[in-house]
Amino acid sequence: MIALGIDIGGSGIKGALVDTEKGEMVTDRLRIPTPQPAKPEAVIGVLKQIVDHFEYSGPIGVGIPAIVINGVTWSAANIDDEWIGFPAQQMMAEVTGCPVILANDADVAGVAVMRFGAGKDVPGTVMIFTLGTGIGSAVFVNGHLVPNTELGHVYLRGQKKDAENHAAERIREEKNLTWKQWGKRLNTYFQHIEFLFSPELIIIGGGVSKKHEEFLHFIKTRATIIPAELRNEAGIIGAAVLAAETS
Ligand code: BGC
């Protein structure tokens, strides 16, 4: 079916109509800057704008950078604290007039990567990471998602802050790190992750994954580590797939 997928990010909210069987966008991607502060009312207003732009009615899948349990958001690392304990899925449905399925943004992107991308048919533990404003994680065991893993928030030895505040793509930009400097930080992070989970495969997504040749070789893990070829589109495609499956 054709469904609307929306990816709420720290800097932009992106949406497109998706053919959920093929895992392909069938329209251009509409990107609207994330309102600052990213409070629920303002962000949900943007969702409504996206729905109106596509003149869409039908199920909507939405990925958000938060822990999501039964449609309620329970964390807010790069969005406003008002999301904590907020009945987000229900409010999104009320404002847009469409049924909404809400999940963590990295989990949603992971669904697309496992269904249509580099994780397809890979057994065992597969871990997908999105490098952007934060570090998102999605963990699959024999194709089944373990939701809300939040591995961007682990602490690394000697660091007094979450790993994502040391190694996210945002930090590379803010601190003007060279690829090598950033690659070393990623290496420390992924070696720690590998020690904790021993995955078969690590897949790196997020917009910066298109520049994987610059930094992936600095990451030395026993597990195979590869870029997600769906990049920034995975969040939209995965969201639409979830919408189609739960409608
Ligand atoms: C959030 C996660 C999110 C990740 C990527 C983190 O700061 O806590 O929920 O998946 O950023 O957006």
PDB file of C-alpha atoms and ligand atoms in Angstrom:
ATOM      1  CA  MET A   1       0.000   0.000   0.000  1.00  0.00           C
ATOM      2  CA  ILE A   2       0.919   3.672  -0.143  1.00  0.00           C
ATOM      3  CA  ALA A   3       1.352   5.193   3.340  1.00  0.00           C
ATOM      4  CA  LEU A   4       2.781   8.395   4.763  1.00  0.00           C
ATOM      5  CA  GLY A   5       6.026   8.079   6.707  1.00  0.00           C
ATOM      6  CA  ILE A   6       7.315  10.922   8.883  1.00  0.00           C
ATOM      7  CA  ASP A   7      10.711  11.172  10.557  1.00  0.00           C
ATOM      8  CA  ILE A   8      11.024  13.722  13.370  1.00  0.00           C
ATOM      9  CA  GLY A   9      14.660  14.736  13.755  1.00  0.00           C
ATOM     10  CA  GLY A  10      16.569  17.199  15.908  1.00  0.00           C
ATOM     11  CA  SER A  11      16.883  19.664  13.020  1.00  0.00           C
ATOM     12  CA  GLY A  12      14.291  18.642  10.419  1.00  0.00           C
ATOM     13  CA  ILE A  13      10.926  16.882  10.160  1.00  0.00           C
ATOM     14  CA  LYS A  14      10.746  14.886   6.954  1.00  0.00           C
ATOM     15  CA  GLY A  15       7.837  13.141   5.283  1.00  0.00           C
ATOM     16  CA  ALA A  16       7.009  11.331   2.041  1.00  0.00           C
ATOM     17  CA  LEU A  17       4.523   8.875   0.643  1.00  0.00           C
ATOM     18  CA  VAL A  18       6.000   5.390   0.447  1.00  0.00           C
ATOM     19  CA  ASP A  19       5.201   2.227  -1.461  1.00  0.00           C
ATOM     20  CA  THR A  20       5.431  -0.080   1.545  1.00  0.00           C
ATOM     21  CA  GLU A  21       5.791  -3.309  -0.468  1.00  0.00           C
ATOM     22  CA  LYS A  22       8.733  -2.012  -2.481  1.00  0.00           C
ATOM     23  CA  GLY A  23      10.208   0.090   0.337  1.00  0.00           C
ATOM     24  CA  GLU A  24      10.488   3.114  -1.937  1.00  0.00           C
ATOM     25  CA  MET A  25       9.374   6.703  -1.662  1.00  0.00           C
ATOM     26  CA  VAL A  26       6.857   7.573  -4.364  1.00  0.00           C
ATOM     27  CA  THR A  27       6.969  11.342  -3.812  1.00  0.00           C
ATOM     28  CA  ASP A  28       9.696  13.867  -3.102  1.00  0.00           C
ATOM     29  CA  ARG A  29      10.650  14.236   0.515  1.00  0.00           C
ATOM     30  CA  LEU A  30       9.172  17.286   2.232  1.00  0.00           C
ATOM     31  CA  ARG A  31      11.491  18.702   4.916  1.00  0.00           C
ATOM     32  CA  ILE A  32      10.393  21.324   7.400  1.00  0.00           C
ATOM     33  CA  PRO A  33      12.838  22.629  10.045  1.00  0.00           C
ATOM     34  CA  THR A  34      12.089  21.286  13.524  1.00  0.00           C
ATOM     35  CA  PRO A  35      10.506  24.096  15.584  1.00  0.00           C
ATOM     36  CA  GLN A  36      12.784  25.322  18.373  1.00  0.00           C
ATOM     37  CA  PRO A  37      12.006  24.628  21.147  1.00  0.00           C
ATOM     38  CA  ALA A  38      10.688  21.301  19.845  1.00  0.00           C
ATOM     39  CA  LYS A  39       7.581  21.247  22.015  1.00  0.00           C
ATOM     40  CA  PRO A  40       4.784  18.758  21.285  1.00  0.00           C
ATOM     41  CA  GLU A  41       2.248  21.304  20.086  1.00  0.00           C
ATOM     42  CA  ALA A  42       4.631  22.923  17.582  1.00  0.00           C
ATOM     43  CA  VAL A  43       6.015  19.604  16.295  1.00  0.00           C
ATOM     44  CA  ILE A  44       2.553  18.097  15.890  1.00  0.00           C
ATOM     45  CA  GLY A  45       1.551  21.266  14.004  1.00  0.00           C
ATOM     46  CA  VAL A  46       4.312  20.464  11.497  1.00  0.00           C
ATOM     47  CA  LEU A  47       2.981  16.915  11.150  1.00  0.00           C
ATOM     48  CA  LYS A  48      -0.398  18.382  10.222  1.00  0.00           C
ATOM     49  CA  GLN A  49       1.314  20.632   7.622  1.00  0.00           C
ATOM     50  CA  ILE A  50       2.959  17.555   6.067  1.00  0.00           C
ATOM     51  CA  VAL A  51      -0.348  15.661   5.951  1.00  0.00           C
ATOM     52  CA  ASP A  52      -2.028  18.669   4.311  1.00  0.00           C
ATOM     53  CA  HIS A  53       0.834  19.099   1.823  1.00  0.00           C
ATOM     54  CA  PHE A  54       0.380  15.532   0.563  1.00  0.00           C
ATOM     55  CA  GLU A  55      -3.449  15.856   0.793  1.00  0.00           C
ATOM     56  CA  TYR A  56      -3.207  12.547   2.601  1.00  0.00           C
ATOM     57  CA  SER A  57      -5.675  10.558   4.588  1.00  0.00           C
ATOM     58  CA  GLY A  58      -4.804   7.096   5.851  1.00  0.00           C
ATOM     59  CA  PRO A  59      -2.459   5.584   8.412  1.00  0.00           C
ATOM     60  CA  ILE A  60       0.679   7.553   9.259  1.00  0.00           C
ATOM     61  CA  GLY A  61       3.882   6.108  10.691  1.00  0.00           C
ATOM     62  CA  VAL A  62       6.033   8.479  12.747  1.00  0.00           C
ATOM     63  CA  GLY A  63       9.552   8.067  14.127  1.00  0.00           C
ATOM     64  CA  ILE A  64      10.611  10.304  17.013  1.00  0.00           C
ATOM     65  CA  PRO A  65      13.920  10.593  18.923  1.00  0.00           C
ATOM     66  CA  ALA A  66      12.441   9.330  22.182  1.00  0.00           C
ATOM     67  CA  ILE A  67      11.602   6.164  24.063  1.00  0.00           C
ATOM     68  CA  VAL A  68       8.073   5.231  22.946  1.00  0.00           C
ATOM     69  CA  ILE A  69       5.942   2.813  24.927  1.00  0.00           C
ATOM     70  CA  ASN A  70       2.322   2.248  23.887  1.00  0.00           C
ATOM     71  CA  GLY A  71       2.246   5.578  22.075  1.00  0.00           C
ATOM     72  CA  VAL A  72       3.563   7.573  25.045  1.00  0.00           C
ATOM     73  CA  THR A  73       6.979   9.295  24.779  1.00  0.00           C
ATOM     74  CA  TRP A  74       9.204   8.758  27.808  1.00  0.00           C
ATOM     75  CA  SER A  75      12.446  10.607  27.064  1.00  0.00           C
ATOM     76  CA  ALA A  76      13.573  13.786  25.328  1.00  0.00           C
ATOM     77  CA  ALA A  77      17.276  13.924  24.517  1.00  0.00           C
ATOM     78  CA  ASN A  78      17.140  16.323  21.548  1.00  0.00           C
ATOM     79  CA  ILE A  79      13.555  17.528  21.829  1.00  0.00           C
ATOM     80  CA  ASP A  80      11.696  19.463  24.514  1.00  0.00           C
ATOM     81  CA  ASP A  81      11.156  17.925  27.972  1.00  0.00           C
ATOM     82  CA  GLU A  82       7.387  18.373  27.561  1.00  0.00           C
ATOM     83  CA  TRP A  83       7.460  15.096  25.572  1.00  0.00           C
ATOM     84  CA  ILE A  84       8.255  13.096  28.708  1.00  0.00           C
ATOM     85  CA  GLY A  85       5.109  11.198  29.686  1.00  0.00           C
ATOM     86  CA  PHE A  86       3.160  12.797  26.801  1.00  0.00           C
ATOM     87  CA  PRO A  87       0.401  10.792  24.990  1.00  0.00           C
ATOM     88  CA  ALA A  88       2.074  11.663  21.681  1.00  0.00           C
ATOM     89  CA  GLN A  89       0.537   9.051  19.396  1.00  0.00           C
ATOM     90  CA  GLN A  90      -2.996   9.930  20.480  1.00  0.00           C
ATOM     91  CA  MET A  91      -2.423  13.689  20.108  1.00  0.00           C
ATOM     92  CA  MET A  92      -0.889  13.207  16.649  1.00  0.00           C
ATOM     93  CA  ALA A  93      -3.947  11.208  15.597  1.00  0.00           C
ATOM     94  CA  GLU A  94      -6.324  13.842  16.959  1.00  0.00           C
ATOM     95  CA  VAL A  95      -4.588  16.764  15.240  1.00  0.00           C
ATOM     96  CA  THR A  96      -4.053  15.064  11.861  1.00  0.00           C
ATOM     97  CA  GLY A  97      -7.346  13.175  11.831  1.00  0.00           C
ATOM     98  CA  CYS A  98      -5.434  10.049  10.717  1.00  0.00           C
ATOM     99  CA  PRO A  99      -4.546   6.869  12.609  1.00  0.00           C
ATOM    100  CA  VAL A 100      -0.922   7.174  13.795  1.00  0.00           C
ATOM    101  CA  ILE A 101       1.636   4.586  14.799  1.00  0.00           C
ATOM    102  CA  LEU A 102       4.552   6.111  16.710  1.00  0.00           C
ATOM    103  CA  ALA A 103       7.907   4.498  17.469  1.00  0.00           C
ATOM    104  CA  ASN A 104      11.506   5.451  18.244  1.00  0.00           C
ATOM    105  CA  ASP A 105      13.223   6.966  15.172  1.00  0.00           C
ATOM    106  CA  ALA A 106      16.184   4.570  15.136  1.00  0.00           C
ATOM    107  CA  ASP A 107      13.901   1.548  15.609  1.00  0.00           C
ATOM    108  CA  VAL A 108      11.819   2.748  12.689  1.00  0.00           C
ATOM    109  CA  ALA A 109      14.883   3.248  10.464  1.00  0.00           C
ATOM    110  CA  GLY A 110      16.067  -0.194  11.552  1.00  0.00           C
ATOM    111  CA  VAL A 111      12.820  -1.748  10.346  1.00  0.00           C
ATOM    112  CA  ALA A 112      13.503  -0.382   6.840  1.00  0.00           C
ATOM    113  CA  VAL A 113      17.138  -1.507   6.849  1.00  0.00           C
ATOM    114  CA  MET A 114      16.167  -5.037   7.949  1.00  0.00           C
ATOM    115  CA  ARG A 115      13.317  -5.280   5.460  1.00  0.00           C
ATOM    116  CA  PHE A 116      14.831  -3.695   2.358  1.00  0.00           C
ATOM    117  CA  GLY A 117      18.481  -2.932   3.071  1.00  0.00           C
ATOM    118  CA  ALA A 118      21.741  -4.335   4.371  1.00  0.00           C
ATOM    119  CA  GLY A 119      20.096  -6.269   7.223  1.00  0.00           C
ATOM    120  CA  LYS A 120      17.754  -8.291   4.999  1.00  0.00           C
ATOM    121  CA  ASP A 121      17.770 -11.995   5.920  1.00  0.00           C
ATOM    122  CA  VAL A 122      20.764 -11.612   8.259  1.00  0.00           C
ATOM    123  CA  PRO A 123      20.324 -13.962  11.257  1.00  0.00           C
ATOM    124  CA  GLY A 124      21.640 -13.451  14.795  1.00  0.00           C
ATOM    125  CA  THR A 125      22.172 -10.046  16.397  1.00  0.00           C
ATOM    126  CA  VAL A 126      22.145  -7.141  13.967  1.00  0.00           C
ATOM    127  CA  MET A 127      22.656  -3.622  15.302  1.00  0.00           C
ATOM    128  CA  ILE A 128      21.798  -0.473  13.390  1.00  0.00           C
ATOM    129  CA  PHE A 129      23.095   2.918  14.498  1.00  0.00           C
ATOM    130  CA  THR A 130      22.064   6.313  13.194  1.00  0.00           C
ATOM    131  CA  LEU A 131      24.694   9.018  13.471  1.00  0.00           C
ATOM    132  CA  GLY A 132      23.116  12.475  13.489  1.00  0.00           C
ATOM    133  CA  THR A 133      22.128  14.981  16.162  1.00  0.00           C
ATOM    134  CA  GLY A 134      22.315  12.045  18.570  1.00  0.00           C
ATOM    135  CA  ILE A 135      23.253   8.376  18.205  1.00  0.00           C
ATOM    136  CA  GLY A 136      20.233   6.160  17.691  1.00  0.00           C
ATOM    137  CA  SER A 137      20.285   2.379  18.024  1.00  0.00           C
ATOM    138  CA  ALA A 138      18.085  -0.454  16.825  1.00  0.00           C
ATOM    139  CA  VAL A 139      18.796  -4.026  17.873  1.00  0.00           C
ATOM    140  CA  PHE A 140      17.380  -7.028  15.992  1.00  0.00           C
ATOM    141  CA  VAL A 141      17.743 -10.640  17.053  1.00  0.00           C
ATOM    142  CA  ASN A 142      16.892 -13.061  14.240  1.00  0.00           C
ATOM    143  CA  GLY A 143      14.887 -10.272  12.622  1.00  0.00           C
ATOM    144  CA  HIS A 144      12.953  -9.365  15.798  1.00  0.00           C
ATOM    145  CA  LEU A 145      13.319  -5.847  17.143  1.00  0.00           C
ATOM    146  CA  VAL A 146      14.298  -5.256  20.771  1.00  0.00           C
ATOM    147  CA  PRO A 147      12.712  -1.775  21.027  1.00  0.00           C
ATOM    148  CA  ASN A 148      13.965   1.390  22.721  1.00  0.00           C
ATOM    149  CA  THR A 149      17.576   0.359  23.280  1.00  0.00           C
ATOM    150  CA  GLU A 150      18.938   3.970  23.553  1.00  0.00           C
ATOM    151  CA  LEU A 151      22.577   2.930  23.169  1.00  0.00           C
ATOM    152  CA  GLY A 152      23.635   6.483  22.338  1.00  0.00           C
ATOM    153  CA  HIS A 153      23.397   7.076  26.065  1.00  0.00           C
ATOM    154  CA  VAL A 154      25.975   4.563  27.315  1.00  0.00           C
ATOM    155  CA  TYR A 155      29.021   6.005  29.065  1.00  0.00           C
ATOM    156  CA  LEU A 156      32.488   5.340  27.744  1.00  0.00           C
ATOM    157  CA  ARG A 157      35.475   4.890  30.016  1.00  0.00           C
ATOM    158  CA  GLY A 158      36.865   8.244  31.149  1.00  0.00           C
ATOM    159  CA  GLN A 159      33.891  10.175  29.779  1.00  0.00           C
ATOM    160  CA  LYS A 160      31.509  12.049  32.036  1.00  0.00           C
ATOM    161  CA  LYS A 161      28.837  12.313  29.357  1.00  0.00           C
ATOM    162  CA  ASP A 162      26.650  10.136  27.139  1.00  0.00           C
ATOM    163  CA  ALA A 163      28.509   8.579  24.211  1.00  0.00           C
ATOM    164  CA  GLU A 164      26.365  10.541  21.766  1.00  0.00           C
ATOM    165  CA  ASN A 165      27.691  13.774  23.232  1.00  0.00           C
ATOM    166  CA  HIS A 166      31.177  12.558  22.371  1.00  0.00           C
ATOM    167  CA  ALA A 167      30.710  10.775  19.061  1.00  0.00           C
ATOM    168  CA  ALA A 168      27.504  11.840  17.267  1.00  0.00           C
ATOM    169  CA  GLU A 169      27.784  13.471  13.850  1.00  0.00           C
ATOM    170  CA  ARG A 170      26.652  16.747  15.496  1.00  0.00           C
ATOM    171  CA  ILE A 171      29.803  16.685  17.655  1.00  0.00           C
ATOM    172  CA  ARG A 172      32.041  16.170  14.601  1.00  0.00           C
ATOM    173  CA  GLU A 173      30.519  19.286  13.084  1.00  0.00           C
ATOM    174  CA  GLU A 174      30.409  21.406  16.243  1.00  0.00           C
ATOM    175  CA  LYS A 175      33.983  20.610  17.243  1.00  0.00           C
ATOM    176  CA  ASN A 176      35.284  20.629  13.686  1.00  0.00           C
ATOM    177  CA  LEU A 177      36.826  17.191  14.191  1.00  0.00           C
ATOM    178  CA  THR A 178      38.852  15.686  11.375  1.00  0.00           C
ATOM    179  CA  TRP A 179      37.535  12.383  10.004  1.00  0.00           C
ATOM    180  CA  LYS A 180      40.378  10.646  11.824  1.00  0.00           C
ATOM    181  CA  GLN A 181      39.621  12.314  15.161  1.00  0.00           C
ATOM    182  CA  TRP A 182      35.956  11.453  14.817  1.00  0.00           C
ATOM    183  CA  GLY A 183      36.763   7.966  13.534  1.00  0.00           C
ATOM    184  CA  LYS A 184      38.803   7.293  16.683  1.00  0.00           C
ATOM    185  CA  ARG A 185      35.874   8.319  18.864  1.00  0.00           C
ATOM    186  CA  LEU A 186      33.583   6.036  16.875  1.00  0.00           C
ATOM    187  CA  ASN A 187      36.120   3.237  17.208  1.00  0.00           C
ATOM    188  CA  THR A 188      36.091   3.536  21.015  1.00  0.00           C
ATOM    189  CA  TYR A 189      32.294   3.564  20.987  1.00  0.00           C
ATOM    190  CA  PHE A 190      31.764   0.609  18.664  1.00  0.00           C
ATOM    191  CA  GLN A 191      34.423  -1.513  20.342  1.00  0.00           C
ATOM    192  CA  HIS A 192      32.574  -1.008  23.618  1.00  0.00           C
ATOM    193  CA  ILE A 193      29.240  -1.842  21.989  1.00  0.00           C
ATOM    194  CA  GLU A 194      30.770  -4.972  20.478  1.00  0.00           C
ATOM    195  CA  PHE A 195      32.121  -6.034  23.869  1.00  0.00           C
ATOM    196  CA  LEU A 196      28.624  -5.690  25.350  1.00  0.00           C
ATOM    197  CA  PHE A 197      26.552  -7.337  22.584  1.00  0.00           C
ATOM    198  CA  SER A 198      28.806  -9.351  20.229  1.00  0.00           C
ATOM    199  CA  PRO A 199      26.658  -8.613  17.178  1.00  0.00           C
ATOM    200  CA  GLU A 200      27.044 -10.394  13.827  1.00  0.00           C
ATOM    201  CA  LEU A 201      26.654  -7.213  11.876  1.00  0.00           C
ATOM    202  CA  ILE A 202      26.759  -3.461  12.594  1.00  0.00           C
ATOM    203  CA  ILE A 203      25.041  -1.143  10.113  1.00  0.00           C
ATOM    204  CA  ILE A 204      25.709   2.589  10.150  1.00  0.00           C
ATOM    205  CA  GLY A 205      22.962   4.943   8.994  1.00  0.00           C
ATOM    206  CA  GLY A 206      22.211   8.645   9.152  1.00  0.00           C
ATOM    207  CA  GLY A 207      23.031  11.220   6.477  1.00  0.00           C
ATOM    208  CA  VAL A 208      26.779  11.015   7.146  1.00  0.00           C
ATOM    209  CA  SER A 209      26.823   7.325   6.181  1.00  0.00           C
ATOM    210  CA  LYS A 210      27.044   8.434   2.558  1.00  0.00           C
ATOM    211  CA  LYS A 211      30.577   9.603   3.461  1.00  0.00           C
ATOM    212  CA  HIS A 212      31.419   6.243   5.014  1.00  0.00           C
ATOM    213  CA  GLU A 213      34.682   5.997   3.061  1.00  0.00           C
ATOM    214  CA  GLU A 214      36.019   8.842   5.191  1.00  0.00           C
ATOM    215  CA  PHE A 215      35.535   7.216   8.590  1.00  0.00           C
ATOM    216  CA  LEU A 216      34.423   3.587   8.547  1.00  0.00           C
ATOM    217  CA  HIS A 217      37.990   2.274   8.188  1.00  0.00           C
ATOM    218  CA  PHE A 218      38.885   3.782  11.575  1.00  0.00           C
ATOM    219  CA  ILE A 219      36.407   1.442  13.271  1.00  0.00           C
ATOM    220  CA  LYS A 220      38.021  -1.905  14.051  1.00  0.00           C
ATOM    221  CA  THR A 221      35.426  -4.402  15.172  1.00  0.00           C
ATOM    222  CA  ARG A 222      35.349  -8.178  14.835  1.00  0.00           C
ATOM    223  CA  ALA A 223      31.799  -7.843  13.548  1.00  0.00           C
ATOM    224  CA  THR A 224      31.333  -6.717   9.975  1.00  0.00           C
ATOM    225  CA  ILE A 225      30.508  -3.017   9.898  1.00  0.00           C
ATOM    226  CA  ILE A 226      28.853  -1.559   6.817  1.00  0.00           C
ATOM    227  CA  PRO A 227      26.922   1.553   5.749  1.00  0.00           C
ATOM    228  CA  ALA A 228      23.144   1.499   5.393  1.00  0.00           C
ATOM    229  CA  GLU A 229      22.459   2.268   1.781  1.00  0.00           C
ATOM    230  CA  LEU A 230      19.019   3.688   2.636  1.00  0.00           C
ATOM    231  CA  ARG A 231      20.658   6.547   4.602  1.00  0.00           C
ATOM    232  CA  ASN A 232      18.283   9.364   5.440  1.00  0.00           C
ATOM    233  CA  GLU A 233      15.311   7.734   3.772  1.00  0.00           C
ATOM    234  CA  ALA A 234      15.207   4.752   6.116  1.00  0.00           C
ATOM    235  CA  GLY A 235      13.326   6.683   8.819  1.00  0.00           C
ATOM    236  CA  ILE A 236      10.546   7.657   6.426  1.00  0.00           C
ATOM    237  CA  ILE A 237      10.311   4.251   4.753  1.00  0.00           C
ATOM    238  CA  GLY A 238      10.338   2.311   8.028  1.00  0.00           C
ATOM    239  CA  ALA A 239       7.665   4.577   9.497  1.00  0.00           C
ATOM    240  CA  ALA A 240       5.390   4.020   6.503  1.00  0.00           C
ATOM    241  CA  VAL A 241       5.951   0.254   6.709  1.00  0.00           C
ATOM    242  CA  LEU A 242       4.896   0.238  10.373  1.00  0.00           C
ATOM    243  CA  ALA A 243       1.816   2.280   9.489  1.00  0.00           C
ATOM    244  CA  ALA A 244       0.854  -0.151   6.728  1.00  0.00           C
ATOM    245  CA  GLU A 245       1.356  -3.157   8.982  1.00  0.00           C
ATOM    246  CA  THR A 246      -0.631  -1.861  11.925  1.00  0.00           C
ATOM    247  CA  SER A 247      -3.522  -0.430   9.944  1.00  0.00           C
TER     248      SER A 247
HETATM  249  C1  BGC B   1      17.602   9.700  21.518  1.00  0.00           C
HETATM  250  C2  BGC B   1      17.104   8.452  20.814  1.00  0.00           C
HETATM  251  C3  BGC B   1      17.209   8.620  19.316  1.00  0.00           C
HETATM  252  C4  BGC B   1      18.590   9.073  18.906  1.00  0.00           C
HETATM  253  C5  BGC B   1      18.684   9.357  17.423  1.00  0.00           C
HETATM  254  C6  BGC B   1      18.968  10.065  21.021  1.00  0.00           C
HETATM  255  O1  BGC B   1      19.377  11.259  21.607  1.00  0.00           O
HETATM  256  O2  BGC B   1      17.654   9.481  22.917  1.00  0.00           O
HETATM  257  O3  BGC B   1      15.763   8.189  21.192  1.00  0.00           O
HETATM  258  O4  BGC B   1      16.897   7.404  18.696  1.00  0.00           O
HETATM  259  O5  BGC B   1      18.953  10.251  19.599  1.00  0.00           O
HETATM  260  O6  BGC B   1      17.823  10.360  17.028  1.00  0.00           O
END
